[in-house]
Amino acid sequence: MSSCVVDLPEDIIVKILCRLPVKSLIRFTCVSKRWRSLIISDPKFGKSHFQFASQQRTLRRKVLLTSYPAVIEPGSTPNACYDGSWKKWAEDKFITLFQSLDDKFSVKNFTFPSEEIEDLEEMGSCNGLVLVGRPCRDHYKSLFIWNPSTGFFRKIPHPSFRMKSGRYFLNYGFGHVSASDDYKLVSVVPDPSDMLEVHIFSLSANIWKVITAPYSSFPCWVNRHGTFSNGAIHWVTPCGNKTLDPVIYAFILAEEEFRRVPLPPVLWQNEEDRNPTKITTLVHLGGYLCIWSRKCFDTQGGEVWAMTEYGVPESWVKLFQFNIHDFCNVFDVEQSPWDLCLITEGDTMVLRLNKELLWIECRNEEKPVCSGRYRLEKVQPKVSNLAFYFRATVYDETLVSVAEC
Amino acid sequence: MSRVFKLKSSDNETFEVEEAAALLSETIKSSSSTEITVPNVKAEILGKVVEWCNKHAESEDTKDQLIKEWDAEFVSVDQHVLFKLITAADYLQIKELVDQLTQRVGDMIKAKTLKTVEMTYPTFNVEREVQEELKSLGF
C-alpha cells in the first residue's frame, strides 16, 4: 500500500487539483506548505485552474457588494447640520464594506487587505480579479488589485508621468488581454489640446504608459465605468447628441487602439424623436456585450439588447423590454431610485435599489417575475439619516493571481 | 497490415497490442521500437490500460453514450488501483485516460469533502478533518 499513492508525480497532483472547486481548494491550503503555496501563490496554477474551470463551465460566480455610508446632500437631512452630529460626521471616516453574496443569498463579509479603506469602490472585475479604487477622488493614489477568493492583493504603483490637473477616471475600465495573459487598467482623460490621453497600466509589467489619440476617436465623457467584453472596454455616447454617430466606442486592450462598434440600427430610426435615447453598456454574464436603451426623459424602463456575435451589427438581439411599473407590487416604483446593474446568463436582470437587489426575469410575452431579492443589512450608520453608497457587481471565484516582476 | 506492439510489465508479462490501440500512447508513438517495457507497472494494471486502449481504438465515436458508460465503469475502481492506473497512464502518456482518471479522483475528493465544506468548524478542527479525509484518499 505504501508505494501506491504518495509518490504521484507533481503534474498529476496539479491535474487533480485543477478539477476541484475553489471553495475546496482554499480549504486544502492547510494540508501542507507546498499545497498552500500552489493553491494561493502560484499564478501558473491559478491560470490552469481558471482555464479548466472556464472550459468545463464550472466557474462559480458571486455578487460583490460594496457599501459605505454617504451623505446625499449635506444639510438636507434634519439631524446632520450645524450641530454636534455634523461635526462628528465630518471627522468620521466612511469605511467601505465589501461583501460577497452567493446564489443562496448568504452573505460573507470580507476583510479588505489594506488599511486604506475609506471610500473605496469596485471599478471592474475580470477572471476573479477585482480592481478597487477611489474613482471620485484620488489621482491613482489608492488603486488595488484584489482576488476576494484567495486574498491575493497588490497595490498599483503611482505612475511616474506628470499628472495634469483635472478629473481622473472620467472613463475607465479593467480587462484581460488573452494573447499576453495580461490585465490592463485603462483611463481616458481629455487633454486641453484637441487630443486625449489614455493611461494604461499593465499588471504583468507593473508599469503605466500614456498614449495619445485624437479627440474624435472618443467623444464620450459620460458613462464612466466601461464594460469589458471580447478583449475591449466599451462606452457609449451621451444621449441626444445628434452630431455623433450612434456607436459604442471600444478600446481594444491588446492593440491599444480605439474602434467603433455599431449599435442596433433600429434604436436610431426615429431621428425626429424629441426624447433622445440614453444607452448604457452592461455586463452580461454570458459574455455578450449588452446595452440598455431608454428615453432620457422617461424613467419607465427600456430595452435590453445583446450582441450575440461580437462585431456583427446584424447579430444584435433584443433580449427583452420592461416597464418599471410592472414591478409596483415588488417595490415602490415612484419613490425608490433604481438602476439596472447587470444581466445574468439566463437573461435575468438585476436591479439595484437603495438598499436592495432584485432579480427580475423578463420574458417578452409574459409578465416579468421577481425571482429573488436581497436586502442589505444595516451597515454602520455613524449619523442617522445617512444614505448608503451601495453597488453590486459580479466576480468569478478563481485562484488567479499575478506574478511579481 | 498494421503493426503489433509488445508491452512488457514489470513482472515480465507481455501484452500484444494492435497499432491503433498502441498509438493512443504518446510514449509508444515516439518510441523507435515496437517492444516497450513499462517499469513499475505490474501486469494486472498494464492489462487494464491495454483494455482501455483496445476499447477506445475500436470505437469510432468517443462521444458515444455507450463508451461513456464503459469509461465510467472503468474508473470506478478501488483507490489504490486508481492511483496505479494513473501512474501507468502517465508514463505511457495517454492523455484522455489520464484526464478520466484524474477527474475520478477529483470527484471522489469532492464527494468526500462536500459534507465538511458545508459545515463550519473552528480552524484547527478544519485542518485535522481535511487532513484525515485526504489521508484516507491516499494523499
mmCIF file of C-alpha atoms in Angstrom, chain A residues 20-192:
data_model
loop_
_atom_site.group_PDB
_atom_site.id
_atom_site.type_symbol
_atom_site.label_atom_id
_atom_site.label_comp_id
_atom_site.label_asym_id
_atom_site.label_seq_id
_atom_site.Cartn_x
_atom_site.Cartn_y
_atom_site.Cartn_z
ATOM 1 C CA LEU A 20 -11.675 20.852 -7.791
ATOM 2 C CA PRO A 21 -13.790 23.891 -6.963
ATOM 3 C CA VAL A 22 -12.109 26.950 -5.456
ATOM 4 C CA LYS A 23 -14.008 26.511 -2.206
ATOM 5 C CA SER A 24 -12.466 23.051 -1.644
ATOM 6 C CA LEU A 25 -9.015 24.168 -2.694
ATOM 7 C CA ILE A 26 -8.994 27.055 -0.248
ATOM 8 C CA ARG A 27 -9.686 24.571 2.497
ATOM 9 C CA PHE A 28 -6.867 22.366 1.253
ATOM 10 C CA THR A 29 -4.354 25.142 1.765
ATOM 11 C CA CYS A 30 -3.983 23.804 5.300
ATOM 12 C CA VAL A 31 -2.771 20.390 4.135
ATOM 13 C CA SER A 32 0.830 21.336 3.562
ATOM 14 C CA LYS A 33 3.037 24.299 2.778
ATOM 15 C CA ARG A 34 3.543 23.022 -0.743
ATOM 16 C CA TRP A 35 -0.177 22.821 -1.376
ATOM 17 C CA ARG A 36 -0.780 26.199 0.178
ATOM 18 C CA SER A 37 1.827 27.811 -1.995
ATOM 19 C CA LEU A 38 0.484 26.056 -5.102
ATOM 20 C CA ILE A 39 -3.125 26.962 -4.498
ATOM 21 C CA ILE A 40 -2.759 30.555 -3.372
ATOM 22 C CA SER A 41 0.509 31.900 -4.666
ATOM 23 C CA ASP A 42 1.168 30.136 -7.939
ATOM 24 C CA PRO A 43 -0.009 32.237 -10.887
ATOM 25 C CA LYS A 44 0.555 29.339 -13.278
ATOM 26 C CA PHE A 45 -1.646 27.021 -11.277
ATOM 27 C CA GLY A 46 -4.241 29.769 -10.880
ATOM 28 C CA LYS A 47 -4.312 30.197 -14.636
ATOM 29 C CA SER A 48 -4.547 26.428 -15.346
ATOM 30 C CA HIS A 49 -7.335 26.062 -12.843
ATOM 31 C CA PHE A 50 -9.200 29.010 -14.303
ATOM 32 C CA GLN A 51 -8.859 27.784 -17.876
ATOM 33 C CA PHE A 52 -10.048 24.296 -16.981
ATOM 34 C CA ALA A 53 -12.991 25.572 -14.968
ATOM 35 C CA SER A 54 -13.992 28.002 -17.738
ATOM 36 C CA GLN A 55 -13.899 25.242 -20.304
ATOM 37 C CA GLN A 56 -15.910 22.900 -18.120
ATOM 38 C CA ARG A 57 -18.218 25.768 -17.196
ATOM 39 C CA THR A 58 -17.801 25.030 -13.508
ATOM 40 C CA LEU A 59 -16.723 28.538 -12.535
ATOM 41 C CA ARG A 60 -18.758 29.872 -9.668
ATOM 42 C CA ARG A 61 -19.875 33.438 -9.675
ATOM 43 C CA LYS A 62 -20.690 35.594 -6.741
ATOM 44 C CA VAL A 63 -22.068 39.050 -6.326
ATOM 45 C CA LEU A 64 -19.680 41.565 -4.805
ATOM 46 C CA LEU A 65 -21.459 44.143 -2.682
ATOM 47 C CA THR A 66 -19.755 47.427 -1.904
ATOM 48 C CA SER A 67 -21.286 49.775 0.607
ATOM 49 C CA TYR A 68 -20.397 52.728 2.741
ATOM 50 C CA PRO A 69 -22.325 55.475 4.440
ATOM 51 C CA ALA A 70 -22.543 58.616 2.330
ATOM 52 C CA VAL A 71 -24.460 61.821 2.705
ATOM 53 C CA ILE A 72 -26.595 62.596 -0.324
ATOM 54 C CA GLU A 73 -26.809 66.303 0.268
ATOM 55 C CA PRO A 74 -25.140 67.779 3.320
ATOM 56 C CA GLY A 75 -27.613 69.734 5.341
ATOM 57 C CA SER A 76 -30.654 68.272 3.658
ATOM 58 C CA THR A 77 -31.342 65.883 6.488
ATOM 59 C CA PRO A 78 -32.688 67.297 9.733
ATOM 60 C CA ASN A 79 -30.086 65.877 12.092
ATOM 61 C CA ALA A 80 -26.962 66.331 10.106
ATOM 62 C CA CYS A 81 -26.281 70.011 10.089
ATOM 63 C CA TYR A 82 -24.652 72.621 12.233
ATOM 64 C CA ASP A 83 -24.809 70.745 15.434
ATOM 65 C CA GLY A 84 -22.558 68.323 17.200
ATOM 66 C CA SER A 85 -23.508 65.444 14.972
ATOM 67 C CA TRP A 86 -22.483 67.281 11.806
ATOM 68 C CA LYS A 87 -19.070 67.932 13.166
ATOM 69 C CA LYS A 88 -18.827 64.327 14.167
ATOM 70 C CA TRP A 89 -19.777 63.273 10.682
ATOM 71 C CA ALA A 90 -17.114 65.476 9.184
ATOM 72 C CA GLU A 91 -14.467 63.783 11.283
ATOM 73 C CA ASP A 92 -15.689 60.253 10.801
ATOM 74 C CA LYS A 93 -14.252 58.116 8.116
ATOM 75 C CA PHE A 94 -16.512 56.241 5.801
ATOM 76 C CA ILE A 95 -15.142 52.788 5.687
ATOM 77 C CA THR A 96 -16.116 50.667 2.753
ATOM 78 C CA LEU A 97 -17.568 47.271 3.446
ATOM 79 C CA PHE A 98 -17.068 44.559 0.858
ATOM 80 C CA GLN A 99 -19.285 41.525 0.999
ATOM 81 C CA SER A 100 -19.971 38.548 -1.183
ATOM 82 C CA LEU A 101 -23.417 37.215 -1.915
ATOM 83 C CA ASP A 102 -23.835 33.707 -3.247
ATOM 84 C CA ASP A 103 -26.731 32.177 -5.112
ATOM 85 C CA LYS A 104 -28.336 31.086 -1.877
ATOM 86 C CA PHE A 105 -28.295 34.725 -0.735
ATOM 87 C CA SER A 106 -25.895 34.091 2.082
ATOM 88 C CA VAL A 107 -23.549 36.922 2.771
ATOM 89 C CA LYS A 108 -19.945 36.900 3.824
ATOM 90 C CA ASN A 109 -18.001 39.948 4.973
ATOM 91 C CA PHE A 110 -14.539 40.470 3.572
ATOM 92 C CA THR A 111 -11.635 41.924 5.455
ATOM 93 C CA PHE A 112 -10.048 44.127 2.874
ATOM 94 C CA PRO A 113 -6.282 43.562 2.965
ATOM 95 C CA SER A 114 -5.339 47.187 3.408
ATOM 96 C CA GLU A 115 -5.925 49.894 5.945
ATOM 97 C CA GLU A 116 -6.681 52.477 3.294
ATOM 98 C CA ILE A 117 -10.295 51.533 3.185
ATOM 99 C CA GLU A 118 -12.136 54.836 3.028
ATOM 100 C CA ASP A 119 -14.495 55.446 0.151
ATOM 101 C CA LEU A 120 -13.166 52.559 -1.873
ATOM 102 C CA GLU A 121 -15.230 51.385 -4.799
ATOM 103 C CA GLU A 122 -15.144 48.420 -7.073
ATOM 104 C CA MET A 123 -14.037 49.579 -10.507
ATOM 105 C CA GLY A 124 -14.169 46.429 -12.560
ATOM 106 C CA SER A 125 -13.666 42.732 -12.269
ATOM 107 C CA CYS A 126 -12.194 40.186 -14.606
ATOM 108 C CA ASN A 127 -11.387 36.491 -14.172
ATOM 109 C CA GLY A 128 -11.803 36.778 -10.436
ATOM 110 C CA LEU A 129 -9.542 39.805 -10.026
ATOM 111 C CA VAL A 130 -11.256 42.942 -8.775
ATOM 112 C CA LEU A 131 -9.976 46.466 -9.331
ATOM 113 C CA VAL A 132 -10.629 48.677 -6.317
ATOM 114 C CA GLY A 133 -10.041 52.402 -6.039
ATOM 115 C CA ARG A 134 -11.486 55.849 -5.488
ATOM 116 C CA PRO A 135 -12.686 56.977 -8.907
ATOM 117 C CA CYS A 136 -14.281 60.094 -7.491
ATOM 118 C CA ARG A 137 -11.239 61.342 -5.713
ATOM 119 C CA ASP A 138 -7.637 60.378 -5.981
ATOM 120 C CA HIS A 139 -5.345 60.559 -8.937
ATOM 121 C CA TYR A 140 -4.465 56.898 -8.987
ATOM 122 C CA LYS A 141 -3.287 57.025 -5.393
ATOM 123 C CA SER A 142 -5.370 54.236 -3.975
ATOM 124 C CA LEU A 143 -5.689 51.598 -6.644
ATOM 125 C CA PHE A 144 -5.599 47.937 -5.779
ATOM 126 C CA ILE A 145 -5.981 44.587 -7.465
ATOM 127 C CA TRP A 146 -7.658 42.038 -5.259
ATOM 128 C CA ASN A 147 -8.809 38.461 -5.593
ATOM 129 C CA PRO A 148 -11.514 38.085 -2.942
ATOM 130 C CA SER A 149 -11.418 34.285 -3.179
ATOM 131 C CA THR A 150 -7.760 33.899 -2.271
ATOM 132 C CA GLY A 151 -6.857 37.205 -0.686
ATOM 133 C CA PHE A 152 -4.247 37.933 -3.372
ATOM 134 C CA PHE A 153 -3.685 41.635 -3.236
ATOM 135 C CA ARG A 154 -1.453 44.156 -4.931
ATOM 136 C CA LYS A 155 -1.318 47.901 -4.744
ATOM 137 C CA ILE A 156 -0.940 49.568 -8.108
ATOM 138 C CA PRO A 157 2.038 51.910 -8.101
ATOM 139 C CA HIS A 158 1.597 55.578 -8.724
ATOM 140 C CA PRO A 159 2.512 56.498 -12.298
ATOM 141 C CA SER A 160 5.737 58.295 -12.979
ATOM 142 C CA PHE A 161 4.454 60.530 -15.764
ATOM 143 C CA ARG A 162 3.428 64.025 -14.872
ATOM 144 C CA MET A 163 -0.215 64.260 -13.994
ATOM 145 C CA LYS A 164 -2.047 67.255 -15.301
ATOM 146 C CA SER A 165 -4.649 68.711 -13.053
ATOM 147 C CA GLY A 166 -8.212 67.815 -13.649
ATOM 148 C CA ARG A 167 -10.523 64.953 -13.005
ATOM 149 C CA TYR A 168 -9.325 61.445 -13.489
ATOM 150 C CA PHE A 169 -11.354 58.360 -14.011
ATOM 151 C CA LEU A 170 -13.750 60.107 -16.303
ATOM 152 C CA ASN A 171 -13.818 56.948 -18.330
ATOM 153 C CA TYR A 172 -12.108 53.825 -17.172
ATOM 154 C CA GLY A 173 -12.156 50.085 -17.462
ATOM 155 C CA PHE A 174 -10.362 46.906 -16.481
ATOM 156 C CA GLY A 175 -9.896 43.795 -18.566
ATOM 157 C CA HIS A 176 -7.792 40.876 -19.724
ATOM 158 C CA VAL A 177 -5.567 40.521 -22.780
ATOM 159 C CA SER A 178 -5.646 36.836 -23.641
ATOM 160 C CA ALA A 179 -2.724 36.806 -26.072
ATOM 161 C CA SER A 180 -0.264 38.039 -23.468
ATOM 162 C CA ASP A 181 -2.227 36.886 -20.398
ATOM 163 C CA ASP A 182 -2.053 40.399 -19.046
ATOM 164 C CA TYR A 183 -4.576 42.517 -17.181
ATOM 165 C CA LYS A 184 -4.885 46.203 -18.001
ATOM 166 C CA LEU A 185 -6.438 49.184 -16.336
ATOM 167 C CA VAL A 186 -7.358 51.942 -18.747
ATOM 168 C CA SER A 187 -8.289 55.541 -18.008
ATOM 169 C CA VAL A 188 -9.206 58.020 -20.760
ATOM 170 C CA VAL A 189 -8.725 61.686 -19.959
ATOM 171 C CA PRO A 190 -9.166 64.769 -22.085
ATOM 172 C CA ASP A 191 -6.219 66.968 -22.773
ATOM 173 C CA PRO A 192 -6.568 70.753 -23.071
#
